[in-house]
Amino acid sequence: NKAAGMEMGLVREFVAQNNTSQIKHVIQILSQEFALSQHPHSRKGGLIGLAACSIALGKDSGLYLKELIEPVLTCFNDADSRLRYYACEALYNIVKVARGSVLPHFNVLFDGLSKLAADPDPNVKSGSELLDRLLKDIVTESNQFDLVGFIPLLRERIYSNNQYARQFIISWILVLESVPDINLLDYLPEILDGLFQILGDNSKEIRKMCEVALGEFLKEIKKNPPSVKFAEMANILVIHCQAADDLIQLTAMCWMREFIQLAGRVMLPYSSGILTAVLPCLSYDDRKKNIKEVANVCNQSLMKLVIPEDDEMDEAKQATAPPAEPASEEPVPEPEAASGGSLDASGDSSPLSFLCSSERIQVTLNLDGIVQVLDCHLHDTSIGMMTRIAVLKWLYHLYIKTPRKMFRHTDSLFPILLRTLSDESDEVILKDLEVLAEIASSPAGQTEGHGPSETADPRPGQVELHIPGRNSQLSASGAKGLECSPSTPTMNSYFYKFMINLLKRFSSERKLLETRGAFIIRQLCLLLNAENIFHSMADILLREEDLKFASTMVHTLNTILLTSSELFQLRNQLKDLRTPESRNLFCCLYRSWCHNPVTTVSLCFLTQNYKHAYDLIQKFGDLEVTVDFLTEVDKLVQLIECPIFTYLRLQLLDMKNNPYLIKALYGLLMLLPQSSAFQLLSHRLQCVPNPELMQSASSASNIDYTELLQHFDKVQHKHLEARHQRAGRAEQLERRGVL
């Protein structure tokens, strides 16, 4: 202390004399010969002497700060904890005297303090905390802080894994955030990743401090969006939205929600990354309910950013548009910029008001990247139901908003969309059918070059059949086709491909046909035109080589036709056969319905072709009557008792004009064994007022029933041969087994 007093006296004399060289000489001796000495006591004396010099220099200490600070900071690394404490004390006195003059040396002071923050000695930590508070006060009071020079050091130290160092870093960030003259928001992209990593610290206190810091930043972002570098932070958020730590993930997701809503279309180039992070969260259970809810908002907000203008293909406009999209890690193969370049977050009447026209950014929708992510999620069988639904909603939305661009991806998406029809969830299947129906009916799918490839047809050599559409309903319908189905949508070239592949899937996956076949076809009849669906499926089944499947499929279609409320209009269209269109449709269905004799009779009952039904039943005597055959007759009898055939039962009262109806029903009765169905139909026929058939009325029609009967015989002959072949193969296999 005496030595310190002597040094102070000398220094004060030199200050009074303005003897700079002598002052530096004294500081140098204290530094080199004492503070940096090999002997602990000398180092302690040197530190006390340097602090005393600073006090003696007073306001002039700022001229010698480099010489005063450096030896003290060196002692921060001393092995002796007492010397580290003395170094803290000395530096505290130096800084307290110099005040704002130390700011040019802030980085080295911060670097030294960040190391002491993790010091194991409690006294040293306590001393460093006092120095830290003093330095914070100085920074808060000053307007000369060099933020630009400090950021690289902060960016480096923010990745420290030591809890005390992290606490120190966060405390400084909170201080800098609170200073009005320091705009830390400009440099947020430099430290945001580190902040999210600190948010995962094991210490609750540090996590809470980091939460507060991030919350303050988010408040500033909401207050002043024009100065926010959204694009530079987008990928950082994408990474942390996928974090295993719930707090990190929830916080990052909340930030993502705000970014999408504030920045709008600026976020579009990062859509594929955002979807990669957001989509899996939509299937979280109640344990992560908060994350799920925020992720859902992110997903919905991002979807709204896609607008019809993103589908524009004006190359001239693209050529003149400046390439100003934000830098993204996602490759954009070609600059398909949306016209207008609006940063509207919702695509309607809420543009970002803080962007003047000269600052608007031409944003590119990276559709290829988005589709790739959606495709990957559909292929991933481990993802949850809500995620699959969200993926399908995205695909539907993209086909609505950007159909021309989306049809480039249709051939690659088509197989997985078909496979998704086997999903366990009805809701997933419904959304999948909406996407497939949009593909099948979108005018963009008819554009040249977007049609299905020839190799996609599962039946090589099959003749391309007519697809009923708005302008050409049926081959013989003419212009009057629209009179029967005024709302028939235009079916593009994918419609027929869809029908072929759907039937192929039913054929290869019989369980799907049994459990979901009727559900799928009924929903398609709501989404598309029922007449087109039945007409095209009948055309395809007419050429089906697997006769057993054809018979099963016809039975399924017939059951849907007769029992589903969705097919009410089509049933009415077929009931009377008054128009060329309805007769044309009947003939088309009939030829395929011949794969199943009993369904053919039911079609005749539906269309009131009672004489032809009677003629068909007469031919049943030549068929092989199996248990399955009798079961189908049984089901037909049950159907006759249903409300759909109310008109048929009432026609039994008019025996004179419907003699063949009664004959046909008696024919079915004669086919049945003594069973409950036999009793049911027998009782019904007993209710006919006069059971005696008085006379036969002539049947006048424009349909060539002779030709239809010949076609029926031909198809049944094919089925007979196929059964014999199957029986022969079974017998051969049985013999081989015996041998």
XYZ file of C-alpha atoms in Angstrom:
739
model
C 0.000 0.000 0.000
C 2.918 2.261 0.792
C 4.427 1.486 -2.597
C 1.086 2.238 -4.222
C 0.954 5.542 -2.390
C 4.456 6.425 -3.602
C 3.504 5.542 -7.179
C 0.411 7.695 -6.970
C 2.510 10.601 -5.720
C 5.032 10.218 -8.530
C 2.355 9.944 -11.158
C 0.530 12.998 -9.877
C 3.768 14.976 -10.107
C 4.328 13.797 -13.658
C 0.717 14.677 -14.563
C 1.196 18.148 -13.139
C 4.374 18.509 -15.200
C 2.636 16.964 -18.244
C 5.558 14.525 -18.399
C 4.035 11.815 -20.584
C 7.250 9.849 -21.076
C 7.825 9.475 -17.349
C 4.224 8.365 -16.818
C 4.627 5.667 -19.470
C 7.934 4.667 -17.928
C 6.330 4.149 -14.514
C 3.467 2.107 -16.042
C 5.966 0.023 -18.000
C 7.993 -0.781 -14.873
C 4.844 -1.729 -12.980
C 3.772 -3.934 -15.868
C 6.966 -5.663 -16.929
C 8.846 -5.922 -13.642
C 5.929 -6.452 -11.289
C 2.551 -7.385 -12.816
C 4.143 -9.827 -15.277
C 6.811 -11.042 -12.824
C 7.369 -14.702 -12.011
C 6.865 -14.034 -8.305
C 3.286 -13.899 -6.977
C 3.939 -11.096 -4.509
C 5.500 -8.961 -7.247
C 2.483 -9.582 -9.492
C 0.149 -8.551 -6.690
C 2.140 -5.373 -6.110
C 2.174 -4.586 -9.819
C -1.618 -4.903 -10.036
C -2.109 -2.607 -7.046
C 0.386 -0.169 -8.541
C -1.385 -0.066 -11.928
C -4.722 0.622 -10.223
C -3.082 3.361 -8.177
C -1.615 4.898 -11.330
C -5.039 4.976 -12.920
C -6.506 6.726 -9.911
C -3.651 9.226 -9.911
C -4.091 9.899 -13.630
C -7.779 10.622 -13.136
C -9.421 11.851 -16.349
C -6.069 11.531 -18.155
C -6.038 7.747 -17.633
C -7.790 7.340 -20.955
C -4.503 8.230 -22.685
C -2.757 5.225 -21.139
C -5.517 2.640 -21.020
C -3.859 0.182 -23.383
C -0.741 0.087 -21.206
C -2.805 -0.148 -18.022
C -5.318 -2.784 -19.150
C -3.185 -5.341 -21.002
C -1.020 -6.551 -18.053
C -4.097 -6.736 -15.820
C -5.972 -8.861 -18.378
C -2.944 -11.146 -18.603
C -3.297 -11.797 -14.871
C -6.877 -12.993 -15.461
C -5.246 -16.247 -16.618
C -3.060 -16.597 -13.490
C -3.120 -19.983 -11.831
C -3.456 -18.363 -8.405
C -7.088 -17.509 -7.710
C -6.056 -14.698 -5.330
C -4.130 -12.993 -8.119
C -7.097 -13.354 -10.459
C -9.186 -11.648 -7.794
C -6.615 -8.807 -7.441
C -6.637 -8.442 -11.235
C -10.439 -8.030 -11.113
C -10.092 -5.449 -8.390
C -7.367 -3.547 -10.277
C -9.324 -3.525 -13.519
C -12.430 -2.389 -11.649
C -10.535 0.681 -10.384
C -9.048 1.377 -13.813
C -12.451 1.195 -15.517
C -14.171 3.198 -12.773
C -11.764 6.073 -13.297
C -11.706 5.953 -17.096
C -15.488 5.371 -17.552
C -16.436 5.964 -21.186
C -12.796 6.088 -22.279
C -12.584 2.284 -21.925
C -15.156 1.656 -24.696
C -12.506 1.501 -27.486
C -11.060 -1.419 -25.485
C -14.451 -3.026 -24.864
C -13.779 -6.206 -26.833
C -10.689 -7.187 -24.846
C -12.485 -6.353 -21.582
C -15.515 -8.421 -22.650
C -13.264 -11.291 -23.708
C -11.524 -11.296 -20.310
C -14.753 -11.032 -18.379
C -16.389 -13.869 -20.329
C -13.580 -16.145 -19.153
C -13.853 -15.032 -15.523
C -17.622 -15.604 -15.616
C -16.866 -19.325 -15.619
C -14.117 -19.096 -12.970
C -14.381 -21.851 -10.354
C -13.375 -19.558 -7.458
C -16.417 -17.812 -5.918
C -14.385 -14.735 -4.888
C -13.094 -14.262 -8.427
C -16.616 -14.699 -9.798
C -17.915 -12.151 -7.338
C -15.204 -9.672 -8.342
C -15.862 -10.224 -12.034
C -19.586 -9.621 -11.485
C -18.835 -6.234 -9.903
C -16.642 -5.319 -12.849
C -19.295 -6.621 -15.236
C -21.994 -4.420 -13.688
C -19.727 -1.389 -13.890
C -18.973 -2.011 -17.549
C -22.691 -2.441 -18.283
C -23.451 0.872 -16.627
C -20.826 2.584 -18.768
C -22.177 1.047 -21.984
C -25.740 2.006 -21.035
C -24.759 5.620 -20.396
C -22.638 6.042 -23.504
C -23.578 6.611 -27.131
C -20.121 5.711 -28.422
C -20.429 1.934 -28.249
C -18.907 0.160 -31.308
C -21.560 -2.477 -32.014
C -20.124 -3.383 -35.433
C -16.748 -4.196 -33.903
C -18.337 -6.158 -31.060
C -20.647 -8.457 -33.081
C -17.892 -10.850 -34.368
C -16.770 -11.476 -30.778
C -20.353 -11.942 -29.597
C -21.034 -14.343 -32.479
C -18.002 -16.389 -31.479
C -18.639 -16.478 -27.725
C -22.364 -17.181 -28.006
C -21.569 -20.790 -28.901
C -19.895 -21.453 -25.540
C -21.197 -24.553 -23.764
C -20.283 -23.313 -20.268
C -23.360 -22.324 -18.287
C -21.753 -19.297 -16.625
C -20.367 -18.051 -19.922
C -23.816 -18.446 -21.470
C -25.400 -16.555 -18.602
C -22.827 -13.803 -19.081
C -23.537 -13.630 -22.839
C -27.315 -13.460 -22.374
C -27.012 -10.778 -19.704
C -25.034 -8.611 -22.115
C -27.496 -9.159 -24.945
C -30.319 -8.052 -22.635
C -28.352 -4.912 -21.722
C -27.572 -4.051 -25.345
C -31.225 -4.614 -26.286
C -32.297 -2.116 -23.644
C -30.059 0.715 -24.916
C -32.092 2.919 -27.307
C -29.062 4.028 -29.325
C -27.880 0.464 -29.961
C -29.768 -1.336 -32.725
C -28.927 -4.975 -32.072
C -31.830 -6.073 -34.295
C -29.732 -5.354 -37.402
C -27.285 -8.032 -36.291
C -29.811 -10.576 -35.042
C -29.059 -13.008 -37.918
C -25.493 -13.226 -36.562
C -26.529 -14.422 -33.108
C -29.998 -15.989 -33.514
C -28.705 -19.525 -33.987
C -26.552 -19.234 -30.860
C -29.498 -17.896 -28.863
C -31.615 -20.909 -29.787
C -28.796 -23.218 -28.754
C -28.535 -21.483 -25.369
C -32.315 -21.893 -25.037
C -31.647 -25.619 -24.712
C -29.361 -25.206 -21.686
C -29.923 -27.494 -18.705
C -30.182 -24.532 -16.333
C -33.740 -23.255 -15.888
C -32.408 -19.802 -15.050
C -30.405 -19.551 -18.275
C -33.319 -20.864 -20.334
C -35.569 -18.246 -18.756
C -33.057 -15.460 -19.461
C -32.754 -16.616 -23.068
C -36.546 -16.752 -23.409
C -36.724 -13.153 -22.214
C -34.025 -12.056 -24.680
C -35.745 -13.789 -27.605
C -39.076 -12.335 -26.488
C -37.629 -8.823 -26.529
C -36.238 -9.357 -30.015
C -39.612 -10.598 -31.229
C -41.313 -7.517 -29.795
C -38.871 -5.329 -31.711
C -39.504 -7.313 -34.887
C -43.256 -6.777 -34.576
C -42.765 -3.046 -33.918
C -40.340 -2.444 -36.753
C -40.692 -5.072 -39.528
C -39.054 -2.937 -42.268
C -35.636 -3.223 -40.630
C -35.857 -6.973 -40.091
C -33.748 -9.292 -42.234
C -36.375 -12.013 -42.447
C -34.741 -13.899 -45.296
C -31.395 -14.180 -43.497
C -33.026 -15.817 -40.480
C -35.526 -18.099 -42.253
C -33.264 -21.135 -42.514
C -32.115 -20.703 -38.900
C -35.735 -20.987 -37.792
C -36.322 -23.973 -40.083
C -33.487 -25.833 -38.339
C -34.683 -25.070 -34.812
C -38.328 -25.802 -35.658
C -37.118 -29.397 -35.946
C -35.311 -29.414 -32.580
C -35.809 -32.299 -30.166
C -36.099 -29.855 -27.263
C -39.731 -28.790 -26.842
C -38.955 -25.239 -25.703
C -36.609 -24.602 -28.621
C -39.105 -26.060 -31.092
C -42.075 -24.127 -29.704
C -40.142 -20.841 -29.607
C -38.794 -21.303 -33.138
C -42.267 -22.217 -34.377
C -43.733 -19.068 -32.784
C -41.057 -17.022 -34.532
C -41.815 -18.766 -37.814
C -45.505 -17.941 -37.420
C -44.691 -14.256 -36.926
C -42.198 -14.239 -39.806
C -44.728 -15.702 -42.250
C -47.431 -13.271 -41.167
C -45.143 -10.224 -41.135
C -42.878 -10.918 -44.119
C -45.494 -12.598 -46.299
C -44.213 -13.712 -49.685
C -40.611 -12.954 -48.723
C -40.776 -16.354 -47.003
C -41.929 -18.234 -50.117
C -38.430 -19.224 -51.320
C -38.034 -21.083 -48.022
C -41.375 -22.906 -48.265
C -39.956 -26.389 -48.725
C -37.783 -26.042 -45.627
C -40.654 -24.588 -43.635
C -42.930 -27.453 -44.663
C -40.245 -29.997 -43.770
C -40.251 -28.546 -40.253
C -43.966 -27.833 -39.862
C -45.753 -30.831 -41.383
C -44.597 -33.504 -38.881
C -45.728 -31.280 -35.987
C -49.337 -31.412 -37.188
C -49.595 -35.019 -35.980
C -48.329 -34.328 -32.449
C -50.483 -35.568 -29.590
C -51.768 -33.511 -26.647
C -48.384 -33.629 -24.931
C -47.150 -31.198 -27.579
C -50.452 -29.457 -28.178
C -48.935 -25.948 -28.155
C -46.383 -26.788 -30.832
C -49.068 -28.464 -32.930
C -51.366 -25.430 -32.767
C -48.628 -22.966 -33.747
C -47.443 -25.277 -36.532
C -50.989 -25.409 -37.866
C -51.132 -21.594 -38.031
C -47.756 -21.564 -39.831
C -49.034 -24.110 -42.323
C -52.268 -22.242 -43.021
C -50.508 -18.862 -43.312
C -47.893 -20.239 -45.691
C -50.570 -21.814 -47.858
C -52.302 -18.443 -48.244
C -49.130 -16.961 -49.721
C -49.476 -19.069 -52.881
C -51.564 -17.101 -55.361
C -52.740 -17.662 -58.960
C -50.100 -15.236 -60.233
C -47.487 -17.835 -59.273
C -48.751 -19.926 -62.182
C -48.001 -17.263 -64.805
C -45.610 -18.277 -67.556
C -44.855 -14.905 -69.154
C -41.214 -15.394 -70.149
C -40.848 -11.853 -71.336
C -41.840 -10.589 -67.916
C -39.380 -12.982 -66.325
C -36.592 -11.756 -68.580
C -37.087 -8.162 -67.482
C -37.594 -8.922 -63.782
C -34.505 -8.262 -61.609
C -33.170 -11.407 -59.909
C -33.678 -10.136 -56.390
C -35.018 -13.131 -54.503
C -33.453 -13.723 -51.078
C -30.519 -16.068 -50.816
C -31.783 -19.502 -49.901
C -30.268 -22.892 -49.353
C -33.041 -24.322 -51.487
C -32.095 -24.475 -55.163
C -34.481 -22.810 -57.569
C -33.978 -24.499 -60.949
C -35.574 -21.767 -63.014
C -36.620 -18.181 -62.280
C -40.403 -18.447 -62.431
C -41.092 -15.150 -60.749
C -44.613 -14.151 -59.890
C -45.723 -11.005 -61.587
C -46.236 -7.916 -59.497
C -43.781 -9.040 -56.832
C -46.157 -8.065 -54.028
C -45.115 -9.011 -50.527
C -48.724 -9.473 -49.554
C -48.860 -12.006 -46.745
C -52.324 -13.240 -47.603
C -52.648 -12.618 -51.276
C -55.623 -10.270 -50.872
C -55.939 -6.818 -49.307
C -53.220 -6.736 -46.654
C -49.871 -5.854 -48.277
C -46.870 -5.040 -46.160
C -47.280 -1.290 -45.853
C -43.682 -0.699 -44.861
C -42.376 -1.588 -48.344
C -42.421 1.169 -50.895
C -42.721 0.270 -54.558
C -39.019 0.603 -55.209
C -38.240 -1.889 -52.438
C -40.606 -4.644 -53.487
C -38.888 -7.950 -54.019
C -39.626 -10.246 -56.942
C -40.389 -13.513 -55.159
C -40.085 -16.923 -56.777
C -42.238 -19.830 -55.651
C -39.947 -22.850 -55.490
C -42.666 -25.268 -56.535
C -40.248 -28.106 -57.329
C -38.899 -28.032 -53.784
C -42.372 -27.900 -52.247
C -43.641 -30.834 -54.305
C -40.543 -32.851 -53.434
C -41.195 -32.344 -49.709
C -44.887 -33.206 -50.055
C -44.043 -36.299 -52.104
C -41.509 -37.473 -49.487
C -44.051 -37.085 -46.699
C -46.647 -39.085 -48.619
C -44.110 -41.879 -49.151
C -43.212 -41.921 -45.446
C -45.525 -44.501 -43.879
C -44.543 -43.451 -40.350
C -46.075 -39.970 -40.512
C -49.319 -39.263 -38.683
C -52.783 -38.910 -40.157
C -53.021 -35.130 -39.717
C -49.721 -34.673 -41.546
C -50.946 -36.788 -44.470
C -54.151 -34.753 -44.590
C -52.148 -31.510 -44.574
C -49.926 -32.784 -47.412
C -52.983 -33.622 -49.507
C -54.539 -30.234 -48.733
C -51.330 -28.619 -49.960
C -51.390 -30.602 -53.189
C -55.040 -29.713 -53.762
C -54.295 -26.036 -53.055
C -51.365 -26.032 -55.484
C -53.460 -27.674 -58.214
C -56.079 -24.970 -57.710
C -53.678 -21.997 -57.562
C -50.877 -23.139 -59.902
C -52.369 -25.883 -62.101
C -50.099 -25.447 -65.111
C -46.910 -25.733 -63.086
C -48.322 -28.555 -60.969
C -49.168 -30.713 -63.965
C -45.431 -31.018 -64.640
C -45.295 -33.102 -61.474
C -48.478 -35.094 -61.981
C -46.878 -38.166 -63.557
C -44.521 -38.502 -60.587
C -47.248 -37.827 -57.992
C -49.909 -40.041 -59.576
C -48.613 -43.436 -58.277
C -48.342 -42.345 -54.643
C -51.749 -40.672 -54.790
C -53.228 -43.957 -55.979
C -51.420 -45.877 -53.226
C -52.776 -43.434 -50.656
C -56.261 -44.728 -51.438
C -55.273 -47.726 -49.290
C -54.804 -45.502 -46.241
C -56.457 -46.558 -43.000
C -58.112 -43.182 -42.495
C -61.319 -42.264 -44.320
C -60.427 -38.585 -43.997
C -57.091 -39.145 -45.733
C -58.833 -41.035 -48.536
C -61.365 -38.231 -48.948
C -58.613 -35.624 -49.323
C -56.722 -37.925 -51.661
C -59.811 -38.316 -53.829
C -60.227 -34.532 -53.929
C -56.696 -34.201 -55.308
C -57.196 -36.989 -57.854
C -60.555 -35.530 -58.898
C -58.972 -32.114 -59.404
C -56.228 -33.692 -61.516
C -58.832 -35.550 -63.555
C -61.024 -32.524 -64.188
C -58.622 -29.558 -64.366
C -58.471 -27.868 -67.778
C -54.703 -27.549 -67.305
C -54.442 -31.329 -67.569
C -55.682 -31.186 -71.162
C -52.800 -28.952 -72.280
C -50.596 -30.497 -74.881
C -47.599 -32.185 -73.324
C -49.243 -32.548 -69.918
C -51.255 -35.628 -70.711
C -50.467 -39.035 -69.265
C -47.669 -40.948 -70.891
C -48.557 -43.958 -72.978
C -46.469 -46.192 -70.751
C -48.761 -45.415 -67.848
C -51.548 -47.541 -69.349
C -51.504 -50.813 -67.422
C -53.008 -52.748 -70.335
C -50.686 -52.571 -73.361
C -52.406 -52.756 -76.683
C -55.738 -51.627 -75.329
C -57.648 -49.333 -77.656
C -58.107 -45.789 -76.336
C -61.816 -45.390 -75.666
C -63.995 -42.338 -75.852
C -64.070 -40.237 -72.679
C -67.357 -38.470 -72.135
C -66.791 -34.759 -71.662
C -68.606 -31.450 -71.755
C -68.505 -31.108 -75.521
C -68.909 -34.775 -76.385
C -70.960 -36.540 -73.775
C -71.388 -39.915 -75.460
C -70.507 -41.245 -78.854
C -74.087 -41.131 -80.104
C -75.471 -38.382 -77.927
C -74.931 -35.353 -80.084
C -75.502 -31.890 -78.680
C -78.377 -33.053 -76.508
C -76.001 -34.857 -74.155
C -75.769 -31.805 -71.964
C -79.514 -31.766 -71.454
C -79.289 -34.837 -69.211
C -76.173 -33.736 -67.326
C -76.005 -29.943 -67.470
C -73.255 -29.814 -64.824
C -70.960 -32.389 -66.383
C -67.398 -31.111 -65.890
C -64.782 -31.322 -68.576
C -62.715 -34.464 -68.149
C -59.085 -34.145 -69.210
C -56.697 -36.813 -70.407
C -55.876 -37.805 -66.832
C -59.474 -38.802 -66.121
C -59.313 -41.965 -68.163
C -55.841 -42.755 -66.854
C -57.243 -42.400 -63.343
C -60.116 -44.783 -64.046
C -57.769 -47.378 -65.558
C -55.329 -47.212 -62.659
C -58.081 -47.215 -60.053
C -59.526 -50.427 -61.499
C -56.030 -51.871 -61.742
C -55.511 -51.137 -58.052
C -58.833 -52.738 -57.146
C -57.773 -55.775 -59.167
C -54.391 -56.139 -57.462
C -55.670 -55.273 -54.001
C -58.974 -57.079 -53.536
C -59.147 -56.142 -49.859
C -59.259 -52.481 -50.871
C -62.146 -53.231 -53.211
C -64.026 -55.125 -50.507
C -63.502 -52.636 -47.678
C -63.261 -49.266 -49.422
C -64.287 -49.804 -53.039
C -67.870 -48.606 -52.648
C -66.776 -45.684 -50.453
C -64.191 -44.542 -53.009
C -66.504 -44.787 -56.014
C -69.363 -43.038 -54.203
C -67.113 -40.134 -53.233
C -65.801 -39.881 -56.787
C -69.375 -39.669 -58.018
C -69.793 -36.600 -55.810
C -66.488 -35.025 -56.856
C -66.731 -35.826 -60.568
C -69.596 -36.696 -62.883
C -71.204 -40.038 -61.993
C -72.195 -40.765 -65.585
C -68.626 -40.282 -66.784
C -67.302 -42.575 -64.079
C -69.728 -45.403 -64.795
C -69.391 -45.014 -68.546
C -65.586 -45.105 -68.490
C -65.382 -47.983 -66.000
C -67.834 -49.978 -68.084
C -65.698 -49.342 -71.185
C -62.558 -50.505 -69.375
C -64.175 -53.597 -67.825
C -65.458 -54.604 -71.234
C -61.836 -55.402 -72.140
C -60.789 -56.801 -68.758
C -58.937 -60.085 -69.146
C -59.413 -61.182 -65.527
C -63.034 -62.291 -65.843
C -63.451 -63.065 -62.155
C -62.388 -59.559 -61.216
C -64.627 -58.109 -63.929
C -67.603 -59.975 -62.452
C -66.778 -58.791 -58.917
C -66.250 -55.205 -60.039
C -69.503 -55.140 -61.995
C -71.334 -56.454 -58.945
C -69.783 -53.653 -56.840
C -70.691 -50.966 -59.375
C -74.218 -52.339 -59.691
C -74.735 -52.302 -55.923
C -73.562 -48.683 -55.799
C -75.807 -47.769 -58.721
C -78.860 -49.320 -57.078
C -78.352 -48.319 -53.455
C -76.312 -45.104 -53.171
C -78.008 -41.779 -52.658
C -75.189 -40.143 -54.640
C -76.426 -41.986 -57.753
C -80.054 -40.823 -57.516
C -79.839 -38.631 -60.628
C -78.131 -41.339 -62.666
C -80.763 -43.905 -61.642
C -83.514 -41.538 -62.749
C -81.702 -41.012 -66.034
C -81.625 -44.775 -66.630
C -85.123 -45.536 -65.371
C -87.065 -44.512 -68.457
C -84.567 -44.651 -71.337
C -86.471 -41.846 -73.037
C -83.436 -40.046 -74.465
C -80.718 -41.257 -76.842
C -78.167 -40.430 -74.123
C -79.820 -42.652 -71.513
C -80.208 -45.521 -74.026
C -76.571 -45.127 -75.030
C -75.500 -45.288 -71.384
C -77.678 -48.352 -70.770
C -76.109 -50.219 -73.679
C -72.610 -49.281 -72.486
C -73.316 -50.537 -68.962
C -75.147 -53.608 -70.199
C -72.177 -54.909 -72.201
C -69.949 -54.858 -69.099
C -72.719 -55.950 -66.733
C -72.881 -59.169 -68.764
C -69.824 -60.300 -66.765
C -72.350 -60.966 -63.991
C -75.703 -62.439 -65.100
C -77.695 -61.450 -62.009
C -76.505 -57.832 -62.096
C -77.517 -57.724 -65.761
C -81.064 -58.679 -64.759
C -81.076 -56.035 -62.012
C -79.972 -53.409 -64.582
C -82.916 -54.456 -66.743
C -85.238 -54.114 -63.757
C -83.847 -50.641 -63.054
C -84.365 -49.560 -66.677
C -87.808 -51.281 -66.866
C -86.652 -53.638 -69.622
C -88.841 -56.399 -68.208
C -89.199 -58.494 -71.353
C -85.440 -58.531 -71.816
C -85.019 -59.429 -68.150
C -87.389 -62.356 -68.683
C -85.433 -63.452 -71.780
C -82.180 -63.344 -69.778
C -83.638 -65.401 -66.940
C -84.739 -67.995 -69.472
C -81.078 -68.351 -70.454
C -80.048 -68.987 -66.847
C -81.061 -72.600 -67.373
C -78.034 -72.997 -69.636
C -75.616 -71.515 -67.056
C -73.745 -73.288 -64.321
C -75.794 -72.577 -61.215
C -73.390 -72.246 -58.303
C -73.822 -71.277 -54.674
C -72.422 -67.820 -55.481
C -74.931 -67.483 -58.309
C -77.855 -68.361 -56.039
C -76.519 -65.986 -53.372
C -76.624 -63.143 -55.895
C -80.187 -64.053 -56.880
C -81.027 -64.013 -53.173
C -79.543 -60.495 -52.850
C -81.483 -59.321 -55.898
C -84.719 -60.476 -54.264
C -83.780 -58.512 -51.159
C -83.103 -55.434 -53.340
C -86.511 -55.719 -54.968
C -88.000 -55.194 -51.511
C -85.981 -51.962 -51.007
C -87.351 -48.411 -51.566
C -85.374 -48.055 -54.808
C -87.663 -50.590 -56.521
C -90.899 -49.166 -55.148
C -91.970 -48.245 -58.675
C -91.352 -51.829 -59.799
C -93.527 -53.288 -57.040
C -96.306 -50.833 -57.880
C -96.132 -51.910 -61.512
C -97.166 -55.399 -60.396
C -100.641 -53.916 -60.005
C -100.735 -53.200 -63.729
C -100.554 -56.777 -64.893
C -101.843 -55.999 -68.359
C -99.012 -53.641 -69.280
C -96.266 -55.440 -67.319
C -96.745 -59.159 -67.937
C -93.012 -59.770 -68.446
C -92.225 -58.227 -65.081
C -94.364 -60.866 -63.393
C -92.873 -63.580 -65.615
C -89.345 -62.422 -64.780
C -90.087 -62.481 -61.061
C -91.608 -65.942 -61.332
C -88.498 -66.955 -63.238
C -86.324 -65.813 -60.318
C -88.664 -67.687 -57.967
C -88.167 -70.885 -59.943
C -84.371 -70.456 -59.757
C -84.351 -70.201 -55.982
C -84.301 -73.171 -53.650
C -86.780 -73.280 -50.747
C -85.178 -70.469 -48.769
C -86.100 -67.224 -47.015
C -85.621 -65.357 -50.309
C -87.959 -67.821 -51.988
C -90.581 -67.209 -49.313
C -90.122 -63.423 -49.574
C -90.600 -63.315 -53.345
C -93.426 -65.866 -53.216
C -95.335 -63.741 -50.734
C -94.801 -60.697 -52.887
C -96.184 -62.420 -55.981
C -99.155 -63.651 -54.019
C -100.089 -59.993 -53.497
C -100.628 -59.515 -57.249
C -104.406 -59.014 -57.684
C -104.786 -61.497 -60.531
C -101.959 -64.021 -60.750
C -103.137 -65.392 -64.099
C -101.228 -63.959 -67.023
C -103.960 -62.772 -69.313
C -101.982 -61.631 -72.294
C -98.558 -60.397 -73.368
C -98.081 -56.798 -74.373
C -95.722 -56.020 -77.215
C -92.460 -54.327 -76.325
C -91.629 -51.352 -78.501
C -88.146 -49.903 -78.182
C -85.312 -48.400 -80.176
C -82.840 -50.855 -78.625
C -81.766 -53.990 -80.503
C -82.278 -56.566 -77.755
C -81.428 -59.478 -80.037
C -77.913 -58.153 -80.397
C -77.702 -57.617 -76.627
C -78.751 -61.206 -75.966
C -76.077 -62.437 -78.373
C -73.507 -60.355 -76.508
C -74.716 -61.842 -73.207
C -74.280 -65.382 -74.608
C -70.792 -64.566 -75.844
C -69.646 -63.191 -72.458
C -71.136 -66.110 -70.538
C -69.363 -68.532 -72.878
C -66.075 -66.820 -72.040
C -66.787 -67.161 -68.322
C -67.650 -70.862 -68.765
C -64.385 -71.517 -70.584
C -62.460 -69.591 -67.932
C -64.073 -71.669 -65.147
C -63.201 -74.891 -66.962
C -59.610 -73.727 -67.389
C -59.357 -72.853 -63.695
C -60.864 -76.198 -62.758
C -58.408 -77.973 -65.066
C -55.438 -76.180 -63.559
C -56.686 -76.969 -60.059
C -57.035 -80.646 -60.979
C -53.485 -80.719 -62.391
C -52.088 -79.099 -59.251
C -53.995 -81.604 -57.120
C -52.572 -84.517 -59.104
C -49.045 -83.162 -58.768
C -49.594 -82.869 -55.041
C -50.723 -86.496 -54.875
C -47.735 -87.629 -56.920
